[in-house]
JSON list of C-alpha atoms in Angstrom, two decimals:
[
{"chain": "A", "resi": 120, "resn": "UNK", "atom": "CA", "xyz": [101.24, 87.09, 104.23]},
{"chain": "A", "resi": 121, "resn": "UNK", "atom": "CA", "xyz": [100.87, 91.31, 103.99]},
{"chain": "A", "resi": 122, "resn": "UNK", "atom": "CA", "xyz": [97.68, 92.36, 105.99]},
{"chain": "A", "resi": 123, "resn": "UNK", "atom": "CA", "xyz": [96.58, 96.04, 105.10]},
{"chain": "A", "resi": 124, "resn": "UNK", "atom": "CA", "xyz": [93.81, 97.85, 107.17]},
{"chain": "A", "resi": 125, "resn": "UNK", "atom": "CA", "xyz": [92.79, 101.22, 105.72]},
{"chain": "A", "resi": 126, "resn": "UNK", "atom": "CA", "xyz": [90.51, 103.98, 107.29]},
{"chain": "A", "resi": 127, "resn": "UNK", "atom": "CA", "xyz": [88.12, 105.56, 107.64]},
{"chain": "A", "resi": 128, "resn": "UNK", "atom": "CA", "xyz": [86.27, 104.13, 104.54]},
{"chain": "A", "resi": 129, "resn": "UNK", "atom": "CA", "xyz": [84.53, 107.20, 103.65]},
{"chain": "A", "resi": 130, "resn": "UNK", "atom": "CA", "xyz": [86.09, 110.69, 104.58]},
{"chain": "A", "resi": 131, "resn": "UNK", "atom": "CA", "xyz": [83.95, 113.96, 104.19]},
{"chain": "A", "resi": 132, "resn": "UNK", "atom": "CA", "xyz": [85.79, 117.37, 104.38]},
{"chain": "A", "resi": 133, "resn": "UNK", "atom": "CA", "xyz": [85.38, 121.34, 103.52]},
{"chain": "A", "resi": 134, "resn": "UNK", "atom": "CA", "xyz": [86.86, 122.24, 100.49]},
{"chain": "A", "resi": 135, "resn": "UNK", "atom": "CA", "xyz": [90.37, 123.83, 100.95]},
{"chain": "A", "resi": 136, "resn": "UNK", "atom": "CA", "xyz": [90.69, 121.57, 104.41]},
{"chain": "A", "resi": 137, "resn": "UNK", "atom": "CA", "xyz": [93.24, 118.63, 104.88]},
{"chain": "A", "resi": 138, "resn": "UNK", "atom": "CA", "xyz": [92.48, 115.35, 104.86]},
{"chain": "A", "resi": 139, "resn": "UNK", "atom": "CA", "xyz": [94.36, 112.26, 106.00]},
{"chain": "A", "resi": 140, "resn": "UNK", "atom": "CA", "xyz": [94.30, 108.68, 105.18]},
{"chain": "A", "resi": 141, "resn": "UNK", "atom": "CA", "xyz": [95.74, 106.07, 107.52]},
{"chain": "A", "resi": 142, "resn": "UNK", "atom": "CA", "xyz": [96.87, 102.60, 106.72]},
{"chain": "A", "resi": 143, "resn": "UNK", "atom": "CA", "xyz": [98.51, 99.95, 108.73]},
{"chain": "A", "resi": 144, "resn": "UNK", "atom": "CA", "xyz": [100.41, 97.09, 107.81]},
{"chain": "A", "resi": 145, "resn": "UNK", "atom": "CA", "xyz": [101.56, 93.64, 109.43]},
{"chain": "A", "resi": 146, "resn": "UNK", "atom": "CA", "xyz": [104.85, 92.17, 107.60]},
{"chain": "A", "resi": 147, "resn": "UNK", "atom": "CA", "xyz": [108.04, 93.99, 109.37]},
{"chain": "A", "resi": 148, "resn": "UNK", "atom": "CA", "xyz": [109.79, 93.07, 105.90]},
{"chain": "A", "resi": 149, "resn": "UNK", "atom": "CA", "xyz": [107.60, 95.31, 103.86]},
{"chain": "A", "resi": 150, "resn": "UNK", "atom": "CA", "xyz": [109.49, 98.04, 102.18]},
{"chain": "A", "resi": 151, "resn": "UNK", "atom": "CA", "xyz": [107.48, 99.91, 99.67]},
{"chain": "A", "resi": 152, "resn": "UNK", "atom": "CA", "xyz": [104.38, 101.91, 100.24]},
{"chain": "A", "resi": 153, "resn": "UNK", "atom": "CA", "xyz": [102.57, 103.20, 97.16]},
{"chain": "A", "resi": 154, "resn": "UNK", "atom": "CA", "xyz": [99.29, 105.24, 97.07]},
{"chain": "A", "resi": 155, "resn": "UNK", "atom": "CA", "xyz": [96.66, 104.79, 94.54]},
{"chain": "A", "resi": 156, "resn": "UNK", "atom": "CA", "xyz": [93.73, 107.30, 93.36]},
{"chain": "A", "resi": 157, "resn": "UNK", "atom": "CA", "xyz": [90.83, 106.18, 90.96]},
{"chain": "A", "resi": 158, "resn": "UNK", "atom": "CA", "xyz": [87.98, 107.86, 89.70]},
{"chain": "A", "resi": 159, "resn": "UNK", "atom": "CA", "xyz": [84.66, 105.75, 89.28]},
{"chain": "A", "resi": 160, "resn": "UNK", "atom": "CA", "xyz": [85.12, 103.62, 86.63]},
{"chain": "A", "resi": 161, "resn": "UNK", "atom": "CA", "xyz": [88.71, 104.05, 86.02]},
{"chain": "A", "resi": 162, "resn": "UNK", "atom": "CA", "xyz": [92.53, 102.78, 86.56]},
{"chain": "A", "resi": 163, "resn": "UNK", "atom": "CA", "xyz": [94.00, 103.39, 89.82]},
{"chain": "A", "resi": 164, "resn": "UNK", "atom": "CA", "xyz": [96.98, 105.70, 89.18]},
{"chain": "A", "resi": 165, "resn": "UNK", "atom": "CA", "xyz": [99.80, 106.36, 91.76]},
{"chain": "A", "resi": 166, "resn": "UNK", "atom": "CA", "xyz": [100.03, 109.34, 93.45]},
{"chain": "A", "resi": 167, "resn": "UNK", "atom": "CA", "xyz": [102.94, 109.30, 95.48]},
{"chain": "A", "resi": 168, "resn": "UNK", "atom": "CA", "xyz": [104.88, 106.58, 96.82]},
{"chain": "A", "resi": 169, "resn": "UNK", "atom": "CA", "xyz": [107.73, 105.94, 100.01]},
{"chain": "A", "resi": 170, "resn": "UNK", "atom": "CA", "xyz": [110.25, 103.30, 100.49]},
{"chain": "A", "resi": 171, "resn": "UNK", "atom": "CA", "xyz": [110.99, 102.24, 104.33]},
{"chain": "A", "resi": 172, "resn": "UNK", "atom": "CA", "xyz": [114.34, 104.07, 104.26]},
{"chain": "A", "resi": 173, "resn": "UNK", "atom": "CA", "xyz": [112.62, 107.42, 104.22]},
{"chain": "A", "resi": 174, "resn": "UNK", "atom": "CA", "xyz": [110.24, 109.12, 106.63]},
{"chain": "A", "resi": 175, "resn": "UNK", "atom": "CA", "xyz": [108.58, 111.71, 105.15]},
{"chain": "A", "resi": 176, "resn": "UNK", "atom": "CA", "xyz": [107.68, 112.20, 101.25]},
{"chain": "A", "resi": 177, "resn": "UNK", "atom": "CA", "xyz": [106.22, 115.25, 99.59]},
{"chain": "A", "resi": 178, "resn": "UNK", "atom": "CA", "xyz": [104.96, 116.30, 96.23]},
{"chain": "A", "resi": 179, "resn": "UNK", "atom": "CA", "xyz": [103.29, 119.71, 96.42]},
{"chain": "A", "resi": 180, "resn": "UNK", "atom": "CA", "xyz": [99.70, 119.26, 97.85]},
{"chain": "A", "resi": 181, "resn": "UNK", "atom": "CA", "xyz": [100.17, 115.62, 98.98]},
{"chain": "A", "resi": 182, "resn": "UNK", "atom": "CA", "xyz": [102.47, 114.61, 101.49]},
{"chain": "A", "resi": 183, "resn": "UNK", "atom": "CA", "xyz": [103.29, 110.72, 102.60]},
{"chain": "A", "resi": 184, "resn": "UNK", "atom": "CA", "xyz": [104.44, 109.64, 106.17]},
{"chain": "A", "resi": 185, "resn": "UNK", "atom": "CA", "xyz": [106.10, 106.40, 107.34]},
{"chain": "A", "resi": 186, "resn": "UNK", "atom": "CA", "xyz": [106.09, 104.96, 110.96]},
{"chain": "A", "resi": 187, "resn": "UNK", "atom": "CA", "xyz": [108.61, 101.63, 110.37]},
{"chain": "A", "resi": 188, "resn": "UNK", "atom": "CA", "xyz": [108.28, 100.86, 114.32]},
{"chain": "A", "resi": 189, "resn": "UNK", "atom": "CA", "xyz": [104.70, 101.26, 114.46]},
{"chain": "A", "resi": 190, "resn": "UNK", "atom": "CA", "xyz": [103.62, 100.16, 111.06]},
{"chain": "A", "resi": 191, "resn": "UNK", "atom": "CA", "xyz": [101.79, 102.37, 109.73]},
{"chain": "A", "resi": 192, "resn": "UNK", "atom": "CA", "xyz": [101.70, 105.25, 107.40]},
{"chain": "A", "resi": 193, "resn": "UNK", "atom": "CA", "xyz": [99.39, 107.65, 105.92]},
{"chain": "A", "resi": 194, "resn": "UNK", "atom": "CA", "xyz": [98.35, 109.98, 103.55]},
{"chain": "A", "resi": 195, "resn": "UNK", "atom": "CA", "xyz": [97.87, 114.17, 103.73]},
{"chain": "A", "resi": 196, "resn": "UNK", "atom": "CA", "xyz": [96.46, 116.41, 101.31]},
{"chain": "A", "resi": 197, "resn": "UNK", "atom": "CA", "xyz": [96.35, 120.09, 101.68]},
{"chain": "A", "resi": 198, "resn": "UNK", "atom": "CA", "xyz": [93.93, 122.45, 100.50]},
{"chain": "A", "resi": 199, "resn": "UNK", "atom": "CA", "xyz": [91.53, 119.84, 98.94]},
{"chain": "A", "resi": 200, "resn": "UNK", "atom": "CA", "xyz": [89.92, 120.67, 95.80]},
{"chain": "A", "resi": 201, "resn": "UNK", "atom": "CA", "xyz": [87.20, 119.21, 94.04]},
{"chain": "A", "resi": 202, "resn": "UNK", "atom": "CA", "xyz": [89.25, 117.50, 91.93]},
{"chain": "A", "resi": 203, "resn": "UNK", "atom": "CA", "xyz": [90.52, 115.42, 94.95]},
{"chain": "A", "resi": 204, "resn": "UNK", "atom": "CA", "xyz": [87.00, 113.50, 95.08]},
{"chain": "A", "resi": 205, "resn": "UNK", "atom": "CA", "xyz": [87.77, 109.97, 94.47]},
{"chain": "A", "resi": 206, "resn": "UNK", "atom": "CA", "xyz": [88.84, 106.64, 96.11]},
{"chain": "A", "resi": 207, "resn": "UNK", "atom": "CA", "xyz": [92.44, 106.51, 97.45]},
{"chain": "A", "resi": 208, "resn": "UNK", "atom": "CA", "xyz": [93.90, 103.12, 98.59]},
{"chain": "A", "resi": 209, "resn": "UNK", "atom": "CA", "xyz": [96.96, 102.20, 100.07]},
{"chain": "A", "resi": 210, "resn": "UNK", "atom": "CA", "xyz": [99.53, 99.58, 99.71]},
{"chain": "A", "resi": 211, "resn": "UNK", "atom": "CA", "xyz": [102.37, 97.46, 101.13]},
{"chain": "A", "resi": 212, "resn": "UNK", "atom": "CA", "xyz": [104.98, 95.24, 99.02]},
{"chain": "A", "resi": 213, "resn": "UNK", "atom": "CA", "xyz": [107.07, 93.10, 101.25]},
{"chain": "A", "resi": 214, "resn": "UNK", "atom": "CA", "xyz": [108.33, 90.70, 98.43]},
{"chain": "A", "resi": 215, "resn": "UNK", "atom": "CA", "xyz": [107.86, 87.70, 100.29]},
{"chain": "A", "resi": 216, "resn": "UNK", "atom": "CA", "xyz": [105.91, 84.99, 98.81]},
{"chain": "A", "resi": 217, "resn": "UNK", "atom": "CA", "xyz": [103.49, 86.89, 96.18]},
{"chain": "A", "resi": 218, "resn": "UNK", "atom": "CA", "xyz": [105.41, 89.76, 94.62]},
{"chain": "A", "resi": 219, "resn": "UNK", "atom": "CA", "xyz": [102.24, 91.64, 94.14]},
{"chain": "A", "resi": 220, "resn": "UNK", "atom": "CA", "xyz": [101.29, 94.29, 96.11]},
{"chain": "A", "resi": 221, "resn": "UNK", "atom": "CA", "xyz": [98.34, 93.94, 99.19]},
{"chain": "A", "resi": 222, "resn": "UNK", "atom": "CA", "xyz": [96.05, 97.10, 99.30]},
{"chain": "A", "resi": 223, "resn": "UNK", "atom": "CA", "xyz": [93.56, 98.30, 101.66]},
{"chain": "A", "resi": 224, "resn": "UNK", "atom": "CA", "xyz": [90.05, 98.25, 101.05]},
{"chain": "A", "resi": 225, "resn": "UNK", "atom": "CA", "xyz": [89.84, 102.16, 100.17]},
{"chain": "A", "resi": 226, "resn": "UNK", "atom": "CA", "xyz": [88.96, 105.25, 101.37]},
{"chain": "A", "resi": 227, "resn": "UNK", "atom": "CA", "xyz": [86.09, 107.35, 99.52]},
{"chain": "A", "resi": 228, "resn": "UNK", "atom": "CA", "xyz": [86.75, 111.67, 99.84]},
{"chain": "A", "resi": 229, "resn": "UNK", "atom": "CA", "xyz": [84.10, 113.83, 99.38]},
{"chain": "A", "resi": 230, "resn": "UNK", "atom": "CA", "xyz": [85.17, 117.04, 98.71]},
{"chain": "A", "resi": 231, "resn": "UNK", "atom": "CA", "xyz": [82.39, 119.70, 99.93]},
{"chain": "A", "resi": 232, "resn": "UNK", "atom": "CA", "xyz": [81.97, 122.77, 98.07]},
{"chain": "B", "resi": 165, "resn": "UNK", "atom": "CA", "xyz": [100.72, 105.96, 72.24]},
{"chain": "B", "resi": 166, "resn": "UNK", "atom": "CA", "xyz": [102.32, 103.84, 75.13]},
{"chain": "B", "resi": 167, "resn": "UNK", "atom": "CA", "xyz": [101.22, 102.28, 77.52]},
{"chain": "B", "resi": 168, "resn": "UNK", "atom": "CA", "xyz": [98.95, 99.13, 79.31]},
{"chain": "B", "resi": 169, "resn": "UNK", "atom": "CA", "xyz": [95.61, 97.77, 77.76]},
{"chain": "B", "resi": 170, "resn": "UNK", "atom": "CA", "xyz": [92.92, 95.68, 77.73]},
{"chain": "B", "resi": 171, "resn": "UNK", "atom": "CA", "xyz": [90.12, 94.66, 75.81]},
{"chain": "B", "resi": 172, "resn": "UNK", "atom": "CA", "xyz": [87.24, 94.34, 75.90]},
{"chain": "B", "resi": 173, "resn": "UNK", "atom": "CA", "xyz": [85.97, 97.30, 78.74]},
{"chain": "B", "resi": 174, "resn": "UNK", "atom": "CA", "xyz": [82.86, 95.55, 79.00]},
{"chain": "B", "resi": 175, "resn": "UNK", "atom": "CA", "xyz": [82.29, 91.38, 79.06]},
{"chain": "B", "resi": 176, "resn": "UNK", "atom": "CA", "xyz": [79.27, 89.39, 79.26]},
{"chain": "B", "resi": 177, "resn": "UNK", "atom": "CA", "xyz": [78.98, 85.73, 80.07]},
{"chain": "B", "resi": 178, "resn": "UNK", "atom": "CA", "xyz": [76.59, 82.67, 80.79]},
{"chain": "B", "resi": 179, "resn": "UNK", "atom": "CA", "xyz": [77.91, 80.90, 84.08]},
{"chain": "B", "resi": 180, "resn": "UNK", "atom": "CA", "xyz": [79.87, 77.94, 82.91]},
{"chain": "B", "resi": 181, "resn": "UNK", "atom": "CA", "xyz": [81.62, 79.29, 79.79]},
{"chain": "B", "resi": 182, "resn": "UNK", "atom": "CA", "xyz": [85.41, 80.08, 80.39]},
{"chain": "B", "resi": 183, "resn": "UNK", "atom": "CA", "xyz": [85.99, 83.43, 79.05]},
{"chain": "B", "resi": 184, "resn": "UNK", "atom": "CA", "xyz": [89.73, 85.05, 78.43]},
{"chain": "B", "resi": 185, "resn": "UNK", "atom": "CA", "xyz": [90.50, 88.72, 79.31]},
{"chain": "B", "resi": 186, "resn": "UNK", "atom": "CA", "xyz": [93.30, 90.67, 77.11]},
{"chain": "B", "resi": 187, "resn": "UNK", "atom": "CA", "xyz": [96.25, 92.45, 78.62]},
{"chain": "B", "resi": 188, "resn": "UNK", "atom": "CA", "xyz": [98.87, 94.04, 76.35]},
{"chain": "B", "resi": 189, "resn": "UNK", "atom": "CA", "xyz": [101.44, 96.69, 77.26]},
{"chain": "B", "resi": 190, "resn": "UNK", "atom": "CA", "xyz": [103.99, 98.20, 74.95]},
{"chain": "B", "resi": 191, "resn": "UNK", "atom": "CA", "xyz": [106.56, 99.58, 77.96]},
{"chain": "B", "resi": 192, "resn": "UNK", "atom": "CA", "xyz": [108.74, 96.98, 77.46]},
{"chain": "B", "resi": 193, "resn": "UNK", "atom": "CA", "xyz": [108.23, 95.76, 81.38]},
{"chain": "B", "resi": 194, "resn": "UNK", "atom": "CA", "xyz": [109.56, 92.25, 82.48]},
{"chain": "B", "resi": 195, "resn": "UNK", "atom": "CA", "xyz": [106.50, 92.03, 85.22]},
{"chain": "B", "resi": 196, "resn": "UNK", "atom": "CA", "xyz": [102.94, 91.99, 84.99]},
{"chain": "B", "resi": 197, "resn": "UNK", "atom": "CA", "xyz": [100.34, 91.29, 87.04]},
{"chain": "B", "resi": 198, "resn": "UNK", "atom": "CA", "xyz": [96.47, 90.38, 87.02]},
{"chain": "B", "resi": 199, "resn": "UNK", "atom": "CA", "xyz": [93.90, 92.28, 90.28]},
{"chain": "B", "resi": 200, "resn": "UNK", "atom": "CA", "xyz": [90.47, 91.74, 90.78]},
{"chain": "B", "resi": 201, "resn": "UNK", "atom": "CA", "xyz": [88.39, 94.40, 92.17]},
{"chain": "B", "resi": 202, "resn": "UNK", "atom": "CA", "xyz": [84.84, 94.18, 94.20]},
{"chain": "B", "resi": 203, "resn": "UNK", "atom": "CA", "xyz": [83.00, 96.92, 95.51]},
{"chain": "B", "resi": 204, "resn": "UNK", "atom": "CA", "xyz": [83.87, 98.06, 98.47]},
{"chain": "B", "resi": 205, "resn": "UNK", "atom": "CA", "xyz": [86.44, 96.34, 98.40]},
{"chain": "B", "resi": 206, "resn": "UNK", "atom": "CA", "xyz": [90.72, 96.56, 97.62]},
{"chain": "B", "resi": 207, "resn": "UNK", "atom": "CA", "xyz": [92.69, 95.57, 95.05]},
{"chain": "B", "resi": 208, "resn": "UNK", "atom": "CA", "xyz": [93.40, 91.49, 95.15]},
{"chain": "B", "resi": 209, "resn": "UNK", "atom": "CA", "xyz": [96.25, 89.62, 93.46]},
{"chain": "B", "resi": 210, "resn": "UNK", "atom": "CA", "xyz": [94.96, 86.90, 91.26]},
{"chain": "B", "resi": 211, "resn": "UNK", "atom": "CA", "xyz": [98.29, 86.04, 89.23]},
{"chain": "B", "resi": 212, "resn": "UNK", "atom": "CA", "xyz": [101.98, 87.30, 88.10]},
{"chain": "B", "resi": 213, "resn": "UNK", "atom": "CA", "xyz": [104.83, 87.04, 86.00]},
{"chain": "B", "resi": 214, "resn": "UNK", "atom": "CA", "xyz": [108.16, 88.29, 86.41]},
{"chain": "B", "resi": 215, "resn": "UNK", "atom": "CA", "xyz": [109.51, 86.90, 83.02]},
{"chain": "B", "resi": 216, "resn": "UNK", "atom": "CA", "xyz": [108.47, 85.20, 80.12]},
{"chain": "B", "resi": 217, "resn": "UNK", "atom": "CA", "xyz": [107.09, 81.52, 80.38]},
{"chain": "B", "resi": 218, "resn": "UNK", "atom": "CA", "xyz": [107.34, 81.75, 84.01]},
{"chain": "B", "resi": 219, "resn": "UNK", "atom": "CA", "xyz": [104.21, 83.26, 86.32]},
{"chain": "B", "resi": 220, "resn": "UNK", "atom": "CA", "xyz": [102.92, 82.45, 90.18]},
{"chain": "B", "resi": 221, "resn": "UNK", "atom": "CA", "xyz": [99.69, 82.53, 92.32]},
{"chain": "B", "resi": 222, "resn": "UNK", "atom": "CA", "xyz": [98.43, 85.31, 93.98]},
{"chain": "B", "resi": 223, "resn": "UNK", "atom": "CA", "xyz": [96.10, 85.06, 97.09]},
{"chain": "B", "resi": 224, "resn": "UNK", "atom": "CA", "xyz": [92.63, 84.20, 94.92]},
{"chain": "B", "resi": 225, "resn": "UNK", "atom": "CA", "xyz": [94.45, 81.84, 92.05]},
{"chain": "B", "resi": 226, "resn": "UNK", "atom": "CA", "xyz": [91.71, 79.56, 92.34]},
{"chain": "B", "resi": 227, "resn": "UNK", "atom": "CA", "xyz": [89.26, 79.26, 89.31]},
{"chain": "B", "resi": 228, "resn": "UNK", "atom": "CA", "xyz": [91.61, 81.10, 87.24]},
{"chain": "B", "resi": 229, "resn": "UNK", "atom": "CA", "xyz": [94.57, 80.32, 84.73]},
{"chain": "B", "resi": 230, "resn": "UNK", "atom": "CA", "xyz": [97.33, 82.59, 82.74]},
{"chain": "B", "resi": 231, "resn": "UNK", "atom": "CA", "xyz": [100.10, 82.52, 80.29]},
{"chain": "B", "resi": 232, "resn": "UNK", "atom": "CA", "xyz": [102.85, 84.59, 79.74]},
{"chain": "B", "resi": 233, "resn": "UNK", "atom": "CA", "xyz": [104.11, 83.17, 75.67]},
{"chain": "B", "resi": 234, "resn": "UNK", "atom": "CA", "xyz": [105.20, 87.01, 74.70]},
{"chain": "B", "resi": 235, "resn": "UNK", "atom": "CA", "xyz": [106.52, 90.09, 77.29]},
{"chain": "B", "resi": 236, "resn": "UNK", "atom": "CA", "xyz": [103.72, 92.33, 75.88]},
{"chain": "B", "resi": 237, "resn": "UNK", "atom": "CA", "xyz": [100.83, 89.58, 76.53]},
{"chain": "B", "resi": 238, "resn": "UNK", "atom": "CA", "xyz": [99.44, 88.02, 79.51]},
{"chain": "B", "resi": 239, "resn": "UNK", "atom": "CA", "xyz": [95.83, 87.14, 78.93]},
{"chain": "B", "resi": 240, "resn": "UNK", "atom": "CA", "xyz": [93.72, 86.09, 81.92]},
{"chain": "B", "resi": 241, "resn": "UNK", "atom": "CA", "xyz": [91.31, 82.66, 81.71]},
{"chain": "B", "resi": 242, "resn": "UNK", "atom": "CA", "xyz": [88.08, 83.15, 84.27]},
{"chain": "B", "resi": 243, "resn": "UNK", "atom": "CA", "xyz": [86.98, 79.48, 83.71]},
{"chain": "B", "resi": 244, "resn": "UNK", "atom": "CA", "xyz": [83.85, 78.04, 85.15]},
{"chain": "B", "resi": 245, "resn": "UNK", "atom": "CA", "xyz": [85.09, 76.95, 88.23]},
{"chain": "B", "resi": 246, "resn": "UNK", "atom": "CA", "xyz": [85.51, 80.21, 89.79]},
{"chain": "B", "resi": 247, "resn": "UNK", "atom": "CA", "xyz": [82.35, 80.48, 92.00]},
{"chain": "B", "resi": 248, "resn": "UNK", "atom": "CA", "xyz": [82.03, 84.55, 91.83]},
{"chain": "B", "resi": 249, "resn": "UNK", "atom": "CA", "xyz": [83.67, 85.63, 88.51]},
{"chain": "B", "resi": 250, "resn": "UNK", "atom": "CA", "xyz": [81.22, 88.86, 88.58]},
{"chain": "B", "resi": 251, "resn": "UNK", "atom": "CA", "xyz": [83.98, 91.71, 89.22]},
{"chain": "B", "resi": 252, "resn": "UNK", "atom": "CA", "xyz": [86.15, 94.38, 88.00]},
{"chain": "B", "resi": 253, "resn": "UNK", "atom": "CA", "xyz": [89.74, 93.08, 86.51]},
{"chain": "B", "resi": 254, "resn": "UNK", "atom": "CA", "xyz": [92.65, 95.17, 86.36]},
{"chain": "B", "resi": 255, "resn": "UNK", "atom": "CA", "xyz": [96.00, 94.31, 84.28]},
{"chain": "B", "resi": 256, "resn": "UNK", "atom": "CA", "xyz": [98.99, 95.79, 85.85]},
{"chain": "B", "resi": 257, "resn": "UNK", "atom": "CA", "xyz": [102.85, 95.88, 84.71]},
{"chain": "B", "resi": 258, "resn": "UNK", "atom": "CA", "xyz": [105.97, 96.98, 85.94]},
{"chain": "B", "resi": 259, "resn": "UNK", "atom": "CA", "xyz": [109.92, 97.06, 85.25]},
{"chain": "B", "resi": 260, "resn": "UNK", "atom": "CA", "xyz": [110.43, 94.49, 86.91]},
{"chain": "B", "resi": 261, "resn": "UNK", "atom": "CA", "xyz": [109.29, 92.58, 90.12]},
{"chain": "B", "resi": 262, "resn": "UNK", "atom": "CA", "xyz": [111.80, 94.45, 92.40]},
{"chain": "B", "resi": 263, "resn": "UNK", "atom": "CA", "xyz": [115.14, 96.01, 92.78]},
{"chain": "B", "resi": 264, "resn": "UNK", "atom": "CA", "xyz": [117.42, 97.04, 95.43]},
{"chain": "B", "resi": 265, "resn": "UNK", "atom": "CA", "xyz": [115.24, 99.41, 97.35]},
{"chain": "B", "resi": 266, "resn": "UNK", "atom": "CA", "xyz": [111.97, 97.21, 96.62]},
{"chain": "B", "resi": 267, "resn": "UNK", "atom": "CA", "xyz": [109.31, 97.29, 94.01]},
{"chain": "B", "resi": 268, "resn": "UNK", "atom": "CA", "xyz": [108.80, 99.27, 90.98]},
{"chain": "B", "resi": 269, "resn": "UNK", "atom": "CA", "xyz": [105.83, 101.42, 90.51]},
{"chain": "B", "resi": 270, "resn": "UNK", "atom": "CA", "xyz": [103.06, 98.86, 89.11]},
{"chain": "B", "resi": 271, "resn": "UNK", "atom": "CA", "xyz": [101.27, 100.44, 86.09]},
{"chain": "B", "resi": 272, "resn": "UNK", "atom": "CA", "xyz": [97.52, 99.51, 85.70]},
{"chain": "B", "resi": 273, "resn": "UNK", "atom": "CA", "xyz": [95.34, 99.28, 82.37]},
{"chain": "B", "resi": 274, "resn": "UNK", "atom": "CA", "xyz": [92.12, 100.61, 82.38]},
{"chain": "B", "resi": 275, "resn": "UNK", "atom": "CA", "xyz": [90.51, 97.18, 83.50]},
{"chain": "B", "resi": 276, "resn": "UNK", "atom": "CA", "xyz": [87.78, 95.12, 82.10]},
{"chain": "B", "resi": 277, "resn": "UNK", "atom": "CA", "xyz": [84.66, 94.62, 83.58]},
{"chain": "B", "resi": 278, "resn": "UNK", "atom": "CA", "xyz": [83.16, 90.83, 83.66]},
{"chain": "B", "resi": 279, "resn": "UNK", "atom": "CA", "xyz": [79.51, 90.05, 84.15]},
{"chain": "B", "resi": 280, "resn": "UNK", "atom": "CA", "xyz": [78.67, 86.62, 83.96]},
{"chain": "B", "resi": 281, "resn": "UNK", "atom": "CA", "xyz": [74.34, 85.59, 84.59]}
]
């Protein structure tokens, strides 16, 4: 099945710096890559999203990039704010076998004032 | 107001009752699906359903059952032989299971946390 490594685990940067998730994944086949934010205690919620025919993704402050021959893809927010503070994850869905999705284990980013 | 829920937020249990979780959405969405979260720790698939009176193992099935009688429903039954039931559970739904270019965005509910002693 999927395999989804995330990192770092916890990321710490200046607010109004970037910051940049990275996942990797392990089934050639998968062709959706979603990213998740929750708050402590609450729903994840999608945040932006790519599909493997696309390379690059943005929506204002966050931006999504796709490596198909490498595997791997990650996340980029500009210009952090406090409100960014929460746990991000990443996805894959390669709709073989389970047609849920496999997520990483998280990143935690600590916005500093 | 629509969207995905679940009831109760918080659930206390003895170990070896069987308790059932509630997941309702009102989006009119073929798919849903059931997570479990631990600290630390991702997202895991326990079960889905693409379609009424049909549903499939995820990668942690074990000690768990579902059913899927209605397209809004699809409660989830922690029974007493799953060895670590302690954990955060998290309904999610969707249009359907996948189209052309892949999946659909997966809507979650605001999750219901189990404690069992």
């Amino acid at each position: 099945g999927e395999n989804v490594e995330q990192h770092p685990s916890t990321l710490s940067v200046q607010e109004g710096d970037s910051a940049v998730i990275k996942c990797t994944y392990s089934d050639s086949a998968s062709n959706y890559f979603p990213w998740y934010k929750q708050e402590l205690g609450k729903r994840p919620q999608l945040i932006i999203d790519i599909r493997s025919n696309v390379g690059e993704k943005k929506d204002q402050r966050i931006a999504v990039t796709l490596n198909k021959t490498a595997k791997h893809f990650s996340l980029h927010i500009t210009e952090t704010q406090p409100e960014d503070s929460a746990v991000y994850f990443c996805a894959a869905y390669s709709g073989g076998g389970a047609d849920g999705l496999t997520f990483g284990k998280g990143t935690h980013l600590i916005i500093q004032p | 107001d629509g969207g995905i829920t679940q009831s109760p937020k918080y659930l206390f249990r003895k170990e070896g009752q069987n308790v059932t979780l509630s997941c309702e959405q009102n989006l009119n969405h073929d798919a849903m699906y059931w997570y479990r979260q631990d600290p630390g720790q991702g997202l895991r698939l326990i079960y889905y359903s693409q379609i009424v009176n049909d549903f499939q193992k995820g990668d942690i099935a074990e000690g768990y059952s579902v059913s899927r009688e209605k397209k809004e429903s699809f409660p989830l039954t922690v029974t007493s032989a799953q060895k670590n039931p302690t954990a955060f559970y998290l309904c999610a739904s969707s249009i359907g299971a996948r189209g052309l270019a892949g999946a659909y965005e997966q809507y979650f509910g605001p999750g219901t946390r189990l404690t069992v002693t």
